[in-house]
mmCIF file of C-alpha atoms in Angstrom:
data_model
loop_
_atom_site.group_PDB
_atom_site.id
_atom_site.type_symbol
_atom_site.label_atom_id
_atom_site.label_comp_id
_atom_site.label_asym_id
_atom_site.label_seq_id
_atom_site.Cartn_x
_atom_site.Cartn_y
_atom_site.Cartn_z
ATOM 1 C CA MET A 43 -9.668 -0.425 -7.444
ATOM 2 C CA PHE A 44 -7.530 -2.049 -4.740
ATOM 3 C CA ALA A 45 -4.735 -2.743 -7.200
ATOM 4 C CA ILE A 46 -4.775 0.950 -8.098
ATOM 5 C CA VAL A 47 -4.488 1.907 -4.432
ATOM 6 C CA ILE A 48 -1.391 -0.122 -3.793
ATOM 7 C CA ALA A 49 0.256 0.375 -7.166
ATOM 8 C CA ALA A 50 0.049 4.137 -7.084
ATOM 9 C CA ALA A 51 3.447 4.572 -5.499
ATOM 10 C CA PRO A 52 5.628 7.622 -6.143
ATOM 11 C CA SER A 53 8.663 7.163 -8.334
ATOM 12 C CA ARG A 54 12.237 7.679 -7.238
ATOM 13 C CA ALA A 55 12.491 11.005 -9.033
ATOM 14 C CA ALA A 56 12.321 14.157 -6.966
ATOM 15 C CA GLY A 57 9.903 16.913 -7.939
ATOM 16 C CA ASP A 58 6.215 17.668 -7.896
ATOM 17 C CA PRO A 59 4.512 14.892 -5.875
ATOM 18 C CA ALA A 60 1.299 14.947 -7.924
ATOM 19 C CA ALA A 61 3.222 14.583 -11.174
ATOM 20 C CA VAL A 62 5.301 11.776 -9.689
ATOM 21 C CA VAL A 63 2.244 9.850 -8.479
ATOM 22 C CA LYS A 64 0.469 10.354 -11.812
ATOM 23 C CA ASN A 65 3.463 9.001 -13.688
ATOM 24 C CA VAL A 66 3.497 5.758 -11.736
ATOM 25 C CA VAL A 67 -0.296 5.388 -11.699
ATOM 26 C CA ASP A 68 -0.101 5.518 -15.484
ATOM 27 C CA GLN A 69 2.478 2.718 -15.384
ATOM 28 C CA ALA A 70 0.295 0.662 -13.055
ATOM 29 C CA LEU A 71 -2.821 1.127 -15.172
ATOM 30 C CA SER A 72 -0.889 0.235 -18.309
ATOM 31 C CA THR A 73 0.181 -2.992 -16.611
ATOM 32 C CA LEU A 74 -3.350 -3.809 -15.458
ATOM 33 C CA ARG A 75 -4.823 -3.142 -18.916
ATOM 34 C CA ASN A 76 -2.264 -5.226 -20.794
ATOM 35 C CA ASN A 77 -4.167 -8.407 -21.571
ATOM 36 C CA GLN A 78 -1.105 -9.891 -23.264
ATOM 37 C CA LEU A 79 0.901 -9.740 -20.044
ATOM 38 C CA PRO A 80 0.842 -12.951 -17.952
ATOM 39 C CA LEU A 81 -0.611 -12.591 -14.457
ATOM 40 C CA LYS A 82 2.713 -13.471 -12.831
ATOM 41 C CA GLN A 83 4.444 -10.681 -14.723
ATOM 42 C CA LYS A 84 1.736 -8.211 -13.731
ATOM 43 C CA GLN A 85 2.203 -9.215 -10.103
ATOM 44 C CA GLU A 86 5.970 -8.807 -10.305
ATOM 45 C CA THR A 87 5.742 -5.402 -11.996
ATOM 46 C CA LEU A 88 3.314 -4.053 -9.416
ATOM 47 C CA ARG A 89 5.229 -5.595 -6.518
ATOM 48 C CA ASN A 90 8.399 -3.822 -7.641
ATOM 49 C CA LEU A 91 6.580 -0.480 -7.783
ATOM 50 C CA VAL A 92 5.331 -1.000 -4.252
ATOM 51 C CA ALA A 93 8.537 -2.370 -2.739
ATOM 52 C CA ASN A 94 10.702 0.419 -4.110
ATOM 53 C CA ASN A 95 8.476 3.355 -3.296
ATOM 54 C CA PHE A 96 6.262 2.798 -0.252
ATOM 55 C CA ASP A 97 7.617 3.803 3.151
ATOM 56 C CA PHE A 98 6.770 0.538 4.882
ATOM 57 C CA ALA A 99 8.863 1.398 7.921
ATOM 58 C CA GLU A 100 6.700 4.459 8.561
ATOM 59 C CA MET A 101 3.513 2.533 7.773
ATOM 60 C CA SER A 102 4.511 -0.224 10.197
ATOM 61 C CA ARG A 103 5.323 2.231 12.985
ATOM 62 C CA SER A 104 2.038 4.046 12.492
ATOM 63 C CA ALA A 105 -0.001 0.836 12.203
ATOM 64 C CA LEU A 106 1.230 -0.346 15.616
ATOM 65 C CA GLY A 107 0.707 3.042 17.272
ATOM 66 C CA ILE A 108 1.684 3.112 20.948
ATOM 67 C CA HIS A 109 2.729 -0.538 20.832
ATOM 68 C CA TRP A 110 5.674 0.281 18.544
ATOM 69 C CA ARG A 111 7.676 1.821 21.379
ATOM 70 C CA THR A 112 7.376 -1.360 23.445
ATOM 71 C CA LEU A 113 9.103 -3.509 20.797
ATOM 72 C CA SER A 114 12.793 -4.280 20.514
ATOM 73 C CA ALA A 115 14.713 -3.360 17.361
ATOM 74 C CA ASN A 116 14.550 -6.973 16.202
ATOM 75 C CA GLN A 117 10.803 -7.137 16.795
ATOM 76 C CA ARG A 118 10.284 -3.919 14.838
ATOM 77 C CA THR A 119 12.275 -5.272 11.909
ATOM 78 C CA GLU A 120 10.425 -8.571 12.052
ATOM 79 C CA PHE A 121 7.026 -6.882 12.114
ATOM 80 C CA THR A 122 7.935 -4.520 9.267
ATOM 81 C CA ASN A 123 9.006 -7.449 7.091
ATOM 82 C CA VAL A 124 5.860 -9.463 7.825
ATOM 83 C CA PHE A 125 3.536 -6.452 7.461
ATOM 84 C CA THR A 126 5.170 -5.436 4.170
ATOM 85 C CA THR A 127 4.666 -8.899 2.699
ATOM 86 C CA PHE A 128 1.081 -9.007 3.952
ATOM 87 C CA ILE A 129 0.205 -5.618 2.425
ATOM 88 C CA GLU A 130 1.810 -6.435 -0.925
ATOM 89 C CA ASP A 131 0.140 -9.821 -1.227
ATOM 90 C CA SER A 132 -3.229 -8.518 -0.011
ATOM 91 C CA TYR A 133 -3.502 -6.073 -2.869
ATOM 92 C CA LEU A 134 -1.807 -8.177 -5.513
ATOM 93 C CA SER A 135 -4.440 -10.832 -4.841
ATOM 94 C CA LYS A 136 -7.057 -8.319 -6.008
ATOM 95 C CA ILE A 137 -5.581 -7.629 -9.446
ATOM 96 C CA SER A 138 -8.467 -9.549 -10.990
ATOM 97 C CA ASP A 139 -10.872 -6.983 -9.472
ATOM 98 C CA TYR A 140 -9.701 -4.392 -11.997
ATOM 99 C CA ARG A 141 -12.542 -3.573 -14.400
ATOM 100 C CA GLY A 142 -11.245 -0.647 -16.435
ATOM 101 C CA GLN A 143 -11.408 2.008 -13.731
ATOM 102 C CA ALA A 144 -9.705 5.330 -14.419
ATOM 103 C CA VAL A 145 -7.880 7.655 -12.011
ATOM 104 C CA HIS A 146 -8.379 11.422 -12.134
ATOM 105 C CA PHE A 147 -6.143 13.685 -10.051
ATOM 106 C CA THR A 148 -7.593 16.638 -8.179
ATOM 107 C CA GLY A 149 -4.476 18.434 -6.962
ATOM 108 C CA GLN A 150 -2.210 18.421 -3.947
ATOM 109 C CA SER A 151 -1.907 20.177 -0.610
ATOM 110 C CA GLN A 152 0.961 20.531 1.821
ATOM 111 C CA LEU A 153 0.336 18.922 5.190
ATOM 112 C CA SER A 154 3.573 20.207 6.730
ATOM 113 C CA PRO A 155 7.144 20.764 5.496
ATOM 114 C CA GLY A 156 8.129 17.623 3.600
ATOM 115 C CA TYR A 157 4.634 16.123 3.790
ATOM 116 C CA VAL A 158 2.044 16.368 1.007
ATOM 117 C CA GLN A 159 -1.350 14.898 0.212
ATOM 118 C CA VAL A 160 -2.237 14.150 -3.415
ATOM 119 C CA GLY A 161 -5.933 13.869 -4.164
ATOM 120 C CA SER A 162 -7.661 11.746 -6.784
ATOM 121 C CA HIS A 163 -10.860 9.925 -7.533
ATOM 122 C CA VAL A 164 -11.477 6.643 -9.311
ATOM 123 C CA THR A 165 -14.284 6.290 -11.839
ATOM 124 C CA SER A 166 -15.764 3.114 -13.260
ATOM 125 C CA PRO A 167 -16.603 2.743 -16.965
ATOM 126 C CA ASN A 168 -20.022 1.516 -15.817
ATOM 127 C CA GLY A 169 -20.737 4.756 -13.987
ATOM 128 C CA GLY A 170 -21.588 5.060 -10.333
ATOM 129 C CA ARG A 171 -20.193 7.214 -7.567
ATOM 130 C CA PRO A 172 -16.470 8.003 -7.876
ATOM 131 C CA ILE A 173 -14.209 6.657 -5.127
ATOM 132 C CA VAL A 174 -12.076 9.329 -3.477
ATOM 133 C CA LEU A 175 -8.425 8.348 -2.954
ATOM 134 C CA ASN A 176 -5.958 10.588 -1.142
ATOM 135 C CA TYR A 177 -2.274 9.677 -1.043
ATOM 136 C CA SER A 178 -0.134 10.931 1.845
ATOM 137 C CA LEU A 179 3.524 11.314 0.914
ATOM 138 C CA LYS A 180 6.702 12.308 2.687
ATOM 139 C CA GLN A 181 9.943 13.532 1.162
ATOM 140 C CA GLU A 182 13.018 11.581 2.152
ATOM 141 C CA ASN A 183 16.431 12.043 0.548
ATOM 142 C CA ASP A 184 14.859 13.853 -2.427
ATOM 143 C CA GLN A 185 12.390 11.023 -2.983
ATOM 144 C CA TRP A 186 8.672 11.181 -2.341
ATOM 145 C CA LYS A 187 7.304 8.063 -0.677
ATOM 146 C CA ILE A 188 3.776 7.108 0.198
ATOM 147 C CA TYR A 189 2.994 6.304 3.828
ATOM 148 C CA ASP A 190 -0.807 6.172 3.844
ATOM 149 C CA VAL A 191 -3.824 6.103 1.545
ATOM 150 C CA THR A 192 -7.346 7.150 2.459
ATOM 151 C CA VAL A 193 -10.242 5.546 0.592
ATOM 152 C CA ASP A 194 -13.426 7.617 0.900
ATOM 153 C CA ALA A 195 -11.923 9.304 3.986
ATOM 154 C CA ILE A 196 -10.951 5.995 5.620
ATOM 155 C CA SER A 197 -7.222 5.686 6.291
ATOM 156 C CA ILE A 198 -5.760 2.298 5.418
ATOM 157 C CA VAL A 199 -3.094 2.627 8.112
ATOM 158 C CA ALA A 200 -5.581 3.795 10.753
ATOM 159 C CA ASN A 201 -7.845 0.877 9.889
ATOM 160 C CA TYR A 202 -5.000 -1.581 10.455
ATOM 161 C CA ARG A 203 -4.002 0.247 13.640
ATOM 162 C CA ASN A 204 -7.473 -0.302 15.101
ATOM 163 C CA GLN A 205 -7.390 -3.996 14.206
ATOM 164 C CA PHE A 206 -3.842 -4.540 15.482
ATOM 165 C CA ASN A 207 -4.519 -2.681 18.719
ATOM 166 C CA ARG A 208 -7.417 -5.006 19.526
ATOM 167 C CA VAL A 209 -5.369 -8.129 18.811
ATOM 168 C CA ILE A 210 -2.369 -6.968 20.855
ATOM 169 C CA ASN A 211 -4.510 -5.873 23.801
ATOM 170 C CA ASP A 212 -6.510 -9.105 23.807
ATOM 171 C CA ARG A 213 -3.917 -11.710 22.815
ATOM 172 C CA GLY A 214 -0.485 -10.059 22.631
ATOM 173 C CA PHE A 215 2.023 -9.060 19.946
ATOM 174 C CA PRO A 216 3.252 -12.627 19.199
ATOM 175 C CA THR A 217 -0.307 -13.600 18.267
ATOM 176 C CA LEU A 218 -0.601 -10.630 15.900
ATOM 177 C CA LEU A 219 2.642 -11.620 14.215
ATOM 178 C CA ALA A 220 1.514 -15.230 13.904
ATOM 179 C CA ASP A 221 -1.850 -14.159 12.474
ATOM 180 C CA LEU A 222 -0.194 -11.952 9.844
ATOM 181 C CA ARG A 223 2.188 -14.749 8.895
ATOM 182 C CA ALA A 224 -0.693 -17.189 8.487
ATOM 183 C CA LYS A 225 -2.683 -14.753 6.358
ATOM 184 C CA SER A 226 0.394 -13.989 4.254
ATOM 185 C CA GLN A 227 0.929 -17.694 3.657
ATOM 186 C CA GLN A 228 -2.673 -18.092 2.534
ATOM 187 C CA LEU A 229 -2.260 -15.160 0.144
ATOM 188 C CA ALA A 230 1.034 -16.538 -1.153
ATOM 189 C CA ASP A 231 -0.681 -19.850 -1.849
ATOM 190 C CA SER A 232 -3.481 -18.086 -3.727
ATOM 191 C CA LEU A 233 -0.902 -16.153 -5.762
ATOM 192 C CA GLY A 234 1.016 -19.335 -6.490
ATOM 193 C CA GLN A 235 4.168 -18.010 -4.837
ATOM 194 C CA PRO A 236 6.480 -20.112 -2.645
ATOM 195 C CA ARG A 237 7.047 -18.602 0.777
ATOM 196 C CA SER A 238 9.934 -19.772 2.940
ATOM 197 C CA GLY A 239 8.934 -17.578 5.873
ATOM 198 C CA ASN A 240 9.660 -14.057 7.148
#
């Protein structure tokens, strides 16, 4: 399920956000279901979908909340780079969790001009309660990009914001950055990817 969350990025094409998300979810699921595809190639395919279509700048700003305004331009860039790598690797490390789940879309609603939420739920072939996923997208230069995902009403970005706020308040921003770097390195090691640093 986690691989579906992160891989469901909108494509570069302009148009109906729900149709755009569905198109790329189909690509992601096709990649996950392809047993002939080596794991490294699956990782690279999904990473490209994420890197090209998520609004990590907006996600980073929102994840830091009030602390964002206290950072210099260089610190903001540094955090965005580290956070982006951490998010990508976190979800790519869970590719093996995929067990044939399917995604069903439930429509879309406008949050405000240029902002839309696309609803869906994930079902398991073994039954059980569907997982509700809502994708929040913003339109930028005729491209819809995802800036948050809620899983059963829990916002991924808000969850990180709560964690980051505690770390910064207790131990400072440099410690948060160091922690994210360390976790990213651990994930890179588990994925078998060299990491020269961010």
